[in-house]
Amino acid sequence: MAVGTAARRQHIVLIPFLAQGHIIPFLALARRIAQRHPGRFILTVVSTPLNVRGLRSSLHPDAGVLLRELPFRGADHGLPPGAESTDSVPQGLLFKVFQASASLRTEFEGLVAEDIPREDGCPPLCIIADVFMGWTVHVARQLGVFHATFTTCGGLGTAAYFAIWLHLPHLNAASEEDDFGVPGFPETFRLRRSQMSPTLKNAHERDPWVILLREQITFCCSSDAMLCNNAEALEPTGTALLQKNTGVPVFSIGPILPPETISSAGRAAKVLGIAPEACIEWLDAHPPRSVLYVSFGSQNSVSAQQMVQLAAGLEASGRSFIWVIRPPFGFDVKGQFRAEWLPEGFEERARSSGRGLLVRDWAPQLEILAHGSVGAFLSHCGWNSTLESLARGVPLIGWPMAAEQFYNVKMLEEEMGVCVELARGLVQEVEAAEVERVVGMVMGEEKGKEMRRRAVKAAEVIRAATREEGGEKGTSLAALDAFLEAVQQGTPATGNSAA
Ligand code: UDX
């Protein structure tokens, strides 16, 4: 570990991956450190010009967080102008975003070595990097700087994602129906090939995705510490697996969620499809826990076939809903939404009956989930959406699309009992009747009631971990402080056990 003993300025540089689901929690982490330790650290979040512009518009000048731009040459990697994050490109160009983000290394090294504002000429104390920016470990080693990764996913999700890309265990499964184990996991943890994105399912040893991700994961495993956006008590098994399998001390410091005072409108470089006030007014007109919120995160949509069936199922369920809607998979993500993608007259019926609200592209998610009229969340179960839902005691209907979302859903359903899986990915044929059945069950009085009880319990666990009362710190606050102490003292990090 490259931690020296020389006196250091208290400067921390944070570098998220180029995706809203990563940038949002990184900014929230910087804010949390600034808030807990005012004046003790200089915090700088580094990203590309467009992302920094978005962050700047959401950052109060007194937040104690600085922003710095790195020049981004997306065109060198075949990205169109304005494409600086995964939500602004079609799925087919995602790999280029990963390649372009790795090419930031020289500029980042220059920035950290020479240019970051400091008072004593020393390099920063610590780099906190996204797991997809594992290459930053070289920069840290070169400069003798403490290096930590921050996984914006949960413990189990991260551990499973790492193990699967490193070992490709599904290649041993003879058929779609066969289940298989995952190296480093208990034998009882079984997956099927349907729980993988097409890219992963079709991957082989020489696949460019495999090479790129294995490299970043291996870098992460040589980091000095890993911060995890979970509370240890929320997923103790997953957290322990992450620490055991990576060999890196894990600090469960979350959930790091945007502060309640920051609206959804003010935390991402996105244009809202509806004013938060209008959304609240619509929700106010509905009884408690009667509305289903439907959203697939910052960058996903369903297929055209699935969209029609989802719409028909929502209508047949008789439940009220807010649906964040984008063009179906395969169409221009930024393009105009076409009426033909929905059953004839669907939107008009939803509007005139007051039962459904369709929001184009981006909704004020935090405000929606905080509203008492929301009874369940149909989600791809990206980790931010999962935490935002559980923090409000809202149970989930899972429809994982990519990345570690499949393993999140497995844990939420099998271990925590707060989720029912409705479908997987983009190729599964979804039937309206199945949508109707699952929505009815999760929002109903039998299974639904028990799921809500468990989701409320998860909210209590989250509150306890992130609360400070009468000098008593919740485990996540204690873990964050222990991490910062280790960084500042230049002592080796020991993870949750030290908190
Ligand atoms: C990605 C990965 O897909 C996910 O699996 C991983 O855990 C984190 O990175 P994403 O797919 O965007 O994230 O999903 P999610 O983690 O749920 O993050 C989306 C964020 O955007 C949430 O904070 C959510 O509140 C916000 N959002 C999304 C809105 O505010 N409004 C919207 O309409 C959609």
Coordinates of C-alpha atoms and ligand atoms in Angstrom, one line a residue:
M1 CA 0.0 0.0 0.0
A2 CA 1.4 3.3 -1.0
V3 CA 0.6 5.4 2.0
G4 CA 3.5 7.4 3.3
T5 CA 3.9 9.3 6.5
A6 CA 4.6 12.8 5.2
A7 CA 2.2 15.5 6.3
R8 CA -0.4 16.0 3.7
R9 CA -3.0 18.6 2.8
Q10 CA -6.5 17.2 3.3
H11 CA -7.5 17.1 -0.3
I12 CA -9.7 14.3 -1.7
V13 CA -10.3 13.9 -5.4
L14 CA -13.4 11.9 -6.6
I15 CA -13.8 10.6 -10.1
P16 CA -17.1 8.9 -11.1
F17 CA -17.7 6.8 -14.2
L18 CA -19.5 8.7 -17.0
A19 CA -23.1 7.6 -16.1
Q20 CA -25.9 9.3 -14.1
G21 CA -26.3 6.3 -11.9
H22 CA -22.6 6.8 -10.8
I23 CA -22.3 10.6 -11.0
I24 CA -25.3 11.2 -8.7
P25 CA -24.0 9.1 -5.7
F26 CA -20.4 10.4 -6.2
L27 CA -21.6 14.0 -5.8
A28 CA -23.7 12.8 -2.8
L29 CA -20.6 11.2 -1.2
A30 CA -18.6 14.4 -1.7
R31 CA -21.4 16.4 -0.1
R32 CA -21.7 14.0 2.8
I33 CA -18.0 14.2 3.6
A34 CA -18.1 18.0 3.3
Q35 CA -21.2 18.1 5.6
R36 CA -19.8 15.8 8.2
H37 CA -16.3 17.4 8.3
P38 CA -16.7 21.1 7.4
G39 CA -13.4 22.6 6.5
R40 CA -11.4 19.5 7.1
F41 CA -11.1 18.4 3.5
I42 CA -10.9 20.0 0.1
L43 CA -13.2 17.9 -2.0
T44 CA -12.9 18.0 -5.8
V45 CA -15.2 16.0 -8.2
V46 CA -13.6 15.5 -11.6
S47 CA -15.5 14.7 -14.8
T48 CA -15.8 15.7 -18.4
P49 CA -17.1 19.2 -19.4
L50 CA -20.7 18.4 -20.0
N51 CA -21.0 16.4 -16.8
V52 CA -19.3 19.1 -14.9
R53 CA -21.7 21.6 -16.4
G54 CA -24.6 19.5 -15.2
L55 CA -23.1 19.1 -11.7
R56 CA -22.4 22.8 -11.5
S57 CA -26.1 23.7 -12.0
S58 CA -27.0 21.4 -9.1
L59 CA -24.3 22.4 -6.7
H60 CA -24.8 25.1 -4.1
P61 CA -21.7 27.4 -4.0
D62 CA -21.6 26.7 -0.2
A63 CA -21.7 22.9 -0.6
G64 CA -17.9 22.7 0.0
V65 CA -17.3 20.7 -3.1
L66 CA -15.2 21.9 -6.1
L67 CA -15.6 20.7 -9.7
R68 CA -12.9 20.3 -12.3
E69 CA -13.1 19.4 -15.9
L70 CA -11.0 16.9 -17.9
P71 CA -10.9 17.4 -21.6
F72 CA -13.0 14.7 -23.3
R73 CA -12.2 13.6 -26.9
G74 CA -15.2 11.3 -27.5
A75 CA -14.9 11.6 -31.3
D76 CA -11.5 9.8 -31.0
H77 CA -13.5 6.8 -29.8
G78 CA -16.4 7.1 -32.3
L79 CA -18.8 8.9 -29.9
P80 CA -21.1 11.6 -31.4
P81 CA -20.8 15.2 -30.1
G82 CA -22.5 15.7 -26.8
A83 CA -22.1 12.1 -25.8
E84 CA -20.3 12.2 -22.4
S85 CA -22.4 9.8 -20.4
T86 CA -24.1 6.4 -20.9
D87 CA -27.6 7.9 -21.0
S88 CA -26.8 10.0 -24.0
V89 CA -25.8 7.1 -26.3
P90 CA -27.6 4.1 -27.7
Q91 CA -26.7 0.7 -26.1
G92 CA -24.5 -0.1 -29.1
L93 CA -22.1 2.7 -28.2
L94 CA -21.7 1.9 -24.5
F95 CA -18.4 0.2 -25.0
K96 CA -17.0 3.3 -26.6
V97 CA -18.0 5.3 -23.4
F98 CA -15.9 2.8 -21.4
Q99 CA -13.0 3.1 -23.8
A100 CA -13.2 6.9 -23.8
S101 CA -13.3 7.1 -20.0
A102 CA -10.1 5.0 -19.7
S103 CA -8.4 7.5 -22.1
L104 CA -8.8 10.2 -19.5
R105 CA -5.8 8.8 -17.6
T106 CA -3.1 11.2 -18.9
E107 CA -5.2 14.3 -18.3
F108 CA -6.3 13.0 -14.9
E109 CA -2.7 12.3 -13.9
G110 CA -1.7 15.8 -14.9
L111 CA -4.5 17.3 -13.0
V112 CA -3.8 15.4 -9.8
A113 CA -0.1 15.9 -10.0
E114 CA 0.1 19.6 -10.9
D115 CA -3.1 21.4 -11.1
I116 CA -5.4 20.5 -8.2
P117 CA -5.5 23.5 -5.9
R118 CA -3.4 23.0 -2.8
E119 CA -1.6 25.0 -0.2
D120 CA 1.6 23.1 0.4
G121 CA 2.5 21.8 -3.0
C122 CA 1.8 18.2 -2.0
P123 CA -0.4 15.9 -4.1
P124 CA -3.9 15.1 -2.8
L125 CA -4.3 12.9 0.2
C126 CA -6.7 10.4 -1.5
I127 CA -8.3 9.5 -4.8
I128 CA -11.8 8.0 -4.6
A129 CA -12.5 6.4 -8.0
D130 CA -15.4 4.5 -9.5
V131 CA -14.9 0.8 -9.9
F132 CA -15.0 1.3 -13.7
M133 CA -12.1 3.8 -13.3
G134 CA -9.8 1.2 -11.7
W135 CA -6.9 2.5 -13.8
T136 CA -6.7 5.5 -11.4
V137 CA -4.8 3.1 -9.0
H138 CA -1.7 3.6 -11.2
V139 CA -2.0 7.4 -10.8
A140 CA -2.3 7.0 -7.0
R141 CA 0.7 4.7 -6.8
Q142 CA 2.8 7.0 -8.9
L143 CA 2.1 9.9 -6.7
G144 CA 2.1 8.1 -3.4
V145 CA -1.6 8.8 -2.8
F146 CA -4.1 6.7 -0.9
H147 CA -6.5 5.0 -3.4
A148 CA -10.1 3.9 -2.7
T149 CA -12.8 2.7 -5.0
F150 CA -16.4 3.6 -4.4
T151 CA -18.9 1.1 -5.7
T152 CA -22.2 2.7 -6.4
C153 CA -23.7 -0.7 -6.4
G154 CA -24.5 -2.9 -3.4
G155 CA -22.1 -5.5 -1.8
L156 CA -23.7 -8.6 -3.2
G157 CA -24.3 -7.0 -6.6
T158 CA -20.7 -5.8 -6.8
A159 CA -19.3 -9.2 -5.6
A160 CA -21.4 -11.1 -8.1
Y161 CA -20.6 -8.8 -11.0
F162 CA -16.9 -9.0 -10.3
A163 CA -16.9 -12.8 -10.0
I164 CA -19.0 -13.4 -13.1
W165 CA -16.9 -11.2 -15.4
L166 CA -13.7 -12.6 -13.9
H167 CA -14.7 -16.3 -14.3
L168 CA -17.5 -16.4 -16.8
P169 CA -19.1 -19.3 -14.9
H170 CA -22.2 -19.5 -17.2
L171 CA -20.0 -20.9 -20.0
N172 CA -20.1 -24.2 -18.1
A173 CA -23.9 -24.2 -18.1
A174 CA -25.1 -26.6 -20.8
S175 CA -28.5 -24.9 -21.5
E176 CA -30.6 -21.9 -20.6
E177 CA -32.4 -24.0 -18.0
D178 CA -29.3 -25.2 -16.2
D179 CA -28.3 -23.3 -13.2
F180 CA -24.7 -22.8 -12.2
G181 CA -22.7 -21.7 -9.2
V182 CA -20.5 -18.6 -8.9
P183 CA -16.8 -18.8 -7.8
G184 CA -16.3 -17.4 -4.4
F185 CA -20.0 -17.7 -3.5
P186 CA -21.7 -20.3 -1.4
E187 CA -22.8 -23.4 -3.4
T188 CA -26.4 -22.4 -2.7
F189 CA -26.1 -19.2 -4.7
R190 CA -27.3 -20.4 -8.2
L191 CA -27.9 -18.3 -11.3
R192 CA -29.3 -18.9 -14.8
R193 CA -28.1 -17.5 -18.1
S194 CA -31.3 -15.5 -18.3
Q195 CA -29.9 -13.4 -15.4
M196 CA -27.2 -11.9 -17.6
S197 CA -27.2 -9.1 -20.2
P198 CA -26.8 -10.4 -23.8
T199 CA -23.2 -8.9 -23.8
L200 CA -22.3 -11.0 -20.8
K201 CA -24.2 -14.1 -22.0
N202 CA -22.3 -14.1 -25.3
A203 CA -18.9 -13.2 -23.8
H204 CA -15.8 -15.3 -24.3
E205 CA -12.3 -15.1 -23.0
R206 CA -11.0 -12.8 -25.8
D207 CA -14.1 -10.6 -25.8
P208 CA -13.2 -6.9 -25.6
W209 CA -15.7 -6.3 -22.8
V210 CA -14.2 -9.2 -20.8
I211 CA -10.7 -7.8 -21.3
L212 CA -11.7 -4.3 -20.3
L213 CA -13.8 -5.2 -17.3
R214 CA -11.3 -7.8 -16.0
E215 CA -8.6 -5.1 -16.1
Q216 CA -10.6 -2.6 -14.2
I217 CA -11.8 -5.2 -11.6
T218 CA -8.2 -6.4 -11.1
F219 CA -7.1 -2.8 -10.5
C220 CA -9.9 -2.4 -7.9
C221 CA -8.7 -5.5 -6.1
S222 CA -5.3 -3.7 -5.6
S223 CA -6.9 -0.6 -4.1
D224 CA -6.3 0.4 -0.5
A225 CA -10.0 0.4 0.4
M226 CA -13.5 0.0 -1.1
L227 CA -16.4 2.2 -0.1
C228 CA -19.7 0.5 -0.6
N229 CA -23.0 2.3 -1.0
N230 CA -24.8 0.1 1.4
A231 CA -25.4 -0.3 5.1
E232 CA -23.8 -3.4 6.5
A233 CA -27.0 -4.6 8.2
L234 CA -29.0 -4.2 5.0
E235 CA -27.0 -6.9 3.2
P236 CA -24.5 -8.5 5.6
T237 CA -23.9 -11.5 3.4
G238 CA -23.2 -9.5 0.3
T239 CA -20.8 -7.2 2.2
A240 CA -18.8 -10.1 3.7
L241 CA -18.6 -11.7 0.3
L242 CA -17.3 -8.5 -1.3
Q243 CA -14.5 -8.2 1.3
K244 CA -13.6 -11.9 1.2
N245 CA -13.5 -12.1 -2.6
T246 CA -11.7 -8.9 -3.4
G247 CA -9.3 -9.0 -0.4
V248 CA -9.8 -5.2 0.0
P249 CA -11.1 -3.7 3.2
V250 CA -14.8 -2.8 2.6
F251 CA -16.4 0.2 4.3
S252 CA -20.2 0.2 4.2
I253 CA -20.9 3.9 4.2
G254 CA -24.3 4.2 2.7
P255 CA -26.9 4.6 1.6
I256 CA -25.4 7.7 0.2
L257 CA -28.5 9.3 -1.2
P258 CA -28.8 12.9 -2.3
P259 CA -29.8 15.1 0.6
E260 CA -33.6 15.6 1.0
T261 CA -33.1 19.3 0.3
I262 CA -31.9 18.6 -3.2
S263 CA -34.7 17.9 -5.6
S264 CA -34.4 15.4 -8.4
A265 CA -34.4 18.4 -10.7
G266 CA -31.3 19.7 -9.2
R267 CA -29.1 16.7 -9.0
A268 CA -28.6 15.5 -12.5
A269 CA -27.9 17.2 -15.8
K270 CA -31.4 16.2 -17.1
V271 CA -34.5 18.0 -18.1
L272 CA -37.5 16.9 -16.2
G273 CA -40.5 15.7 -18.2
I274 CA -42.8 17.2 -15.6
A275 CA -42.5 19.8 -12.9
P276 CA -42.2 18.3 -9.4
E277 CA -45.1 20.4 -8.2
A278 CA -47.4 19.0 -10.9
C279 CA -46.3 15.5 -10.0
I280 CA -47.0 16.1 -6.3
E281 CA -50.4 17.6 -7.1
W282 CA -51.3 14.5 -9.2
L283 CA -50.2 12.2 -6.4
D284 CA -52.0 14.3 -3.7
A285 CA -55.3 13.4 -5.5
H286 CA -54.6 9.7 -4.9
P287 CA -55.2 7.6 -1.8
P288 CA -52.2 6.4 0.3
R289 CA -50.1 3.6 -1.2
S290 CA -52.4 3.4 -4.3
V291 CA -50.0 4.4 -7.0
L292 CA -47.4 2.3 -8.8
Y293 CA -44.3 4.1 -10.0
V294 CA -42.7 2.6 -13.1
S295 CA -39.2 3.6 -14.2
F296 CA -36.1 1.9 -15.6
G297 CA -33.4 4.2 -14.3
S298 CA -31.3 6.7 -16.3
Q299 CA -30.4 4.7 -19.4
N300 CA -32.8 1.8 -20.0
S301 CA -36.1 1.2 -21.8
V302 CA -38.0 -1.9 -22.7
S303 CA -38.6 -3.4 -26.2
A304 CA -41.5 -2.3 -28.4
Q305 CA -43.3 -5.7 -27.7
Q306 CA -42.8 -5.4 -24.0
M307 CA -43.9 -1.7 -23.9
V308 CA -47.3 -2.6 -25.4
Q309 CA -47.8 -5.5 -23.0
L310 CA -46.7 -3.5 -20.0
A311 CA -49.1 -0.7 -20.9
A312 CA -52.0 -3.2 -21.4
G313 CA -51.1 -4.9 -18.1
L314 CA -51.0 -1.6 -16.2
E315 CA -54.4 -0.7 -17.6
A316 CA -55.9 -4.2 -16.8
S317 CA -54.5 -4.0 -13.2
G318 CA -56.9 -1.2 -12.4
R319 CA -54.2 0.5 -10.4
S320 CA -53.0 4.1 -10.8
F321 CA -49.5 4.6 -12.1
I322 CA -46.8 7.1 -13.0
W323 CA -44.7 5.7 -15.8
V324 CA -41.4 7.3 -16.9
I325 CA -41.5 6.5 -20.6
R326 CA -38.8 6.6 -23.3
P327 CA -38.6 5.3 -26.9
P328 CA -38.4 1.5 -26.9
F329 CA -35.0 -0.2 -27.1
G330 CA -33.5 0.1 -30.5
F331 CA -35.0 3.5 -31.3
D332 CA -33.2 6.9 -30.8
V333 CA -33.1 7.5 -27.1
K334 CA -33.3 11.2 -27.6
G335 CA -36.0 11.0 -30.3
Q336 CA -39.6 12.0 -30.2
F337 CA -41.9 9.5 -28.5
R338 CA -44.4 8.0 -31.0
A339 CA -48.0 7.2 -30.1
E340 CA -47.8 3.9 -32.1
W341 CA -45.5 2.5 -29.4
L342 CA -48.5 2.3 -27.0
P343 CA -51.9 0.6 -27.3
E344 CA -54.3 2.9 -29.2
G345 CA -55.8 5.5 -27.0
F346 CA -53.8 4.4 -23.9
E347 CA -52.4 7.8 -23.0
E348 CA -55.7 9.5 -23.5
R349 CA -57.6 7.0 -21.3
A350 CA -54.9 7.2 -18.6
R351 CA -55.2 11.0 -18.6
S352 CA -59.0 11.3 -18.7
S353 CA -59.6 8.7 -16.0
G354 CA -56.9 10.3 -13.8
R355 CA -55.4 6.9 -13.4
G356 CA -52.2 7.2 -15.2
L357 CA -49.5 9.8 -15.6
L358 CA -46.9 9.4 -18.4
V359 CA -43.7 11.3 -17.9
R360 CA -41.3 11.7 -20.8
D361 CA -37.7 10.6 -20.2
W362 CA -37.0 11.9 -16.7
A363 CA -39.1 12.3 -13.6
P364 CA -38.6 13.8 -10.2
Q365 CA -38.0 10.3 -8.7
L366 CA -37.0 11.3 -5.2
E367 CA -40.2 13.4 -4.8
I368 CA -42.3 10.6 -6.2
L369 CA -40.9 7.9 -3.9
A370 CA -41.2 10.2 -0.9
H371 CA -45.0 10.7 -1.5
G372 CA -47.3 8.6 0.6
S373 CA -49.5 7.8 -2.3
V374 CA -46.8 5.5 -3.9
G375 CA -47.4 1.9 -3.0
A376 CA -44.8 0.1 -5.1
F377 CA -42.0 0.7 -7.6
L378 CA -41.7 -1.3 -10.8
S379 CA -38.0 -0.9 -11.4
H380 CA -35.0 -2.4 -13.2
C381 CA -33.5 -2.4 -9.7
G382 CA -30.4 -0.3 -10.4
W383 CA -28.9 0.1 -7.0
N384 CA -29.7 3.8 -6.6
S385 CA -33.4 3.2 -7.4
T386 CA -33.4 0.3 -5.0
L387 CA -31.9 2.3 -2.2
E388 CA -34.2 5.3 -2.9
S389 CA -37.2 2.9 -2.8
L390 CA -36.2 1.0 0.4
A391 CA -35.3 4.2 2.2
R392 CA -39.0 5.2 1.8
G393 CA -40.3 1.7 2.7
V394 CA -41.6 1.1 -0.8
P395 CA -41.6 -2.5 -2.1
L396 CA -40.4 -3.3 -5.6
I397 CA -41.5 -5.2 -8.7
G398 CA -38.2 -6.2 -10.4
W399 CA -37.5 -6.1 -14.1
P400 CA -33.7 -6.2 -14.3
M401 CA -32.1 -5.1 -17.6
A402 CA -28.4 -5.2 -17.3
A403 CA -25.2 -5.2 -15.1
E404 CA -25.7 -6.3 -11.5
Q405 CA -29.5 -5.6 -11.5
F406 CA -30.3 -9.3 -11.9
Y407 CA -28.4 -10.2 -8.7
N408 CA -29.9 -7.2 -6.9
V409 CA -33.4 -8.6 -7.7
K410 CA -32.4 -12.1 -6.6
M411 CA -31.3 -10.7 -3.2
L412 CA -34.3 -8.4 -2.8
E413 CA -36.7 -11.2 -3.5
E414 CA -35.1 -14.3 -2.0
E415 CA -33.3 -12.8 1.0
M416 CA -35.1 -9.6 1.9
G417 CA -38.6 -10.4 0.7
V418 CA -39.2 -6.9 -0.6
C419 CA -39.4 -7.6 -4.3
V420 CA -41.2 -9.9 -6.8
E421 CA -39.5 -10.4 -10.2
L422 CA -41.8 -9.7 -13.1
A423 CA -39.4 -10.2 -16.1
R424 CA -35.8 -10.2 -17.2
G425 CA -34.1 -8.2 -19.9
L426 CA -35.2 -7.2 -23.3
V427 CA -35.8 -10.5 -25.1
Q428 CA -38.3 -12.1 -22.8
E429 CA -41.9 -12.0 -24.1
V430 CA -43.9 -10.2 -21.5
E431 CA -47.7 -10.9 -21.2
A432 CA -50.1 -8.2 -20.1
A433 CA -51.8 -10.8 -17.9
E434 CA -48.6 -11.5 -16.0
V435 CA -48.1 -7.7 -15.5
E436 CA -51.6 -7.5 -14.1
R437 CA -51.1 -10.5 -11.8
V438 CA -47.8 -9.3 -10.3
V439 CA -49.0 -5.7 -9.9
G440 CA -52.1 -7.0 -8.2
M441 CA -50.1 -9.2 -5.9
V442 CA -47.5 -6.6 -4.8
M443 CA -50.1 -3.8 -4.3
G444 CA -52.6 -6.2 -2.8
E445 CA -53.4 -7.0 0.8
E446 CA -51.8 -10.5 1.3
K447 CA -48.2 -10.8 -0.1
G448 CA -48.1 -7.0 -0.7
K449 CA -48.8 -6.2 2.9
E450 CA -45.9 -8.4 4.1
M451 CA -43.6 -7.0 1.5
R452 CA -44.5 -3.5 2.7
R453 CA -43.8 -4.5 6.2
R454 CA -40.3 -5.7 5.2
A455 CA -39.6 -2.7 3.1
V456 CA -40.5 -0.4 6.1
K457 CA -38.1 -2.5 8.2
A458 CA -35.4 -1.9 5.6
A459 CA -36.1 1.8 5.8
E460 CA -35.5 1.6 9.6
V461 CA -32.2 -0.2 9.1
I462 CA -31.2 2.5 6.6
R463 CA -32.2 5.3 9.0
A464 CA -30.4 3.7 11.9
A465 CA -27.2 3.3 9.9
T466 CA -27.1 6.9 8.8
R467 CA -28.3 8.6 12.0
E468 CA -26.3 10.4 14.6
E469 CA -28.0 11.0 18.0
G470 CA -26.6 11.9 21.3
G471 CA -23.0 11.2 20.2
E472 CA -24.1 7.7 18.9
K473 CA -23.2 7.2 15.3
G474 CA -24.9 4.8 13.0
T475 CA -22.7 2.2 11.5
S476 CA -22.4 3.8 8.1
L477 CA -21.4 7.2 9.5
A478 CA -18.9 5.4 11.8
A479 CA -17.5 3.5 8.8
L480 CA -17.1 6.7 6.8
D481 CA -15.3 8.4 9.7
A482 CA -13.1 5.4 10.2
F483 CA -12.1 5.4 6.5
L484 CA -11.3 9.2 6.6
E485 CA -9.3 8.7 9.7
A486 CA -7.2 5.9 8.1
V487 CA -6.6 8.0 5.1
Q488 CA -5.6 11.0 7.1
Q489 CA -3.3 9.1 9.4
G490 CA -1.8 7.1 6.5
T491 CA -2.6 3.9 8.3
P492 CA -3.8 0.8 6.5
A493 CA -7.5 0.6 6.2
T494 CA -9.3 -2.3 8.0
G495 CA -12.9 -2.0 6.7
N496 CA -16.2 -2.3 8.5
S497 CA -14.6 -4.2 11.4
A498 CA -12.8 -0.9 12.4
A499 CA -15.9 1.2 12.4
Ligands
UDX1 C1 -26.5 2.3 -13.2 C2 -26.7 0.8 -13.3 O1 -27.6 0.4 -14.3 C3 -27.1 0.2 -12.0 O2 -27.4 -1.2 -12.1 C4 -26.1 0.5 -11.0 O3 -26.5 -0.1 -9.8 C5 -25.8 2.0 -10.9 O4 -25.5 2.5 -12.2 P1 -29.0 3.3 -13.6 O5 -29.3 2.2 -14.6 O6 -29.2 4.6 -14.1 O7 -27.6 3.1 -12.9 O8 -30.0 3.1 -12.4 P2 -30.1 3.6 -10.9 O9 -28.9 3.0 -10.1 O10 -31.4 3.3 -10.4 O11 -29.8 5.1 -11.0 C6 -30.7 6.0 -11.6 C7 -30.7 7.3 -10.9 O12 -31.3 8.3 -11.7 C8 -31.5 7.3 -9.6 O13 -30.8 8.1 -8.6 C9 -32.8 7.9 -9.9 O14 -33.4 8.6 -8.8 C10 -32.4 8.9 -11.0 N1 -33.6 9.1 -11.9 C11 -33.8 8.1 -12.9 C12 -34.4 10.2 -11.8 O15 -34.2 11.0 -10.9 N2 -35.4 10.3 -12.7 C13 -35.7 9.4 -13.6 O16 -36.7 9.5 -14.4 C14 -34.9 8.2 -13.7

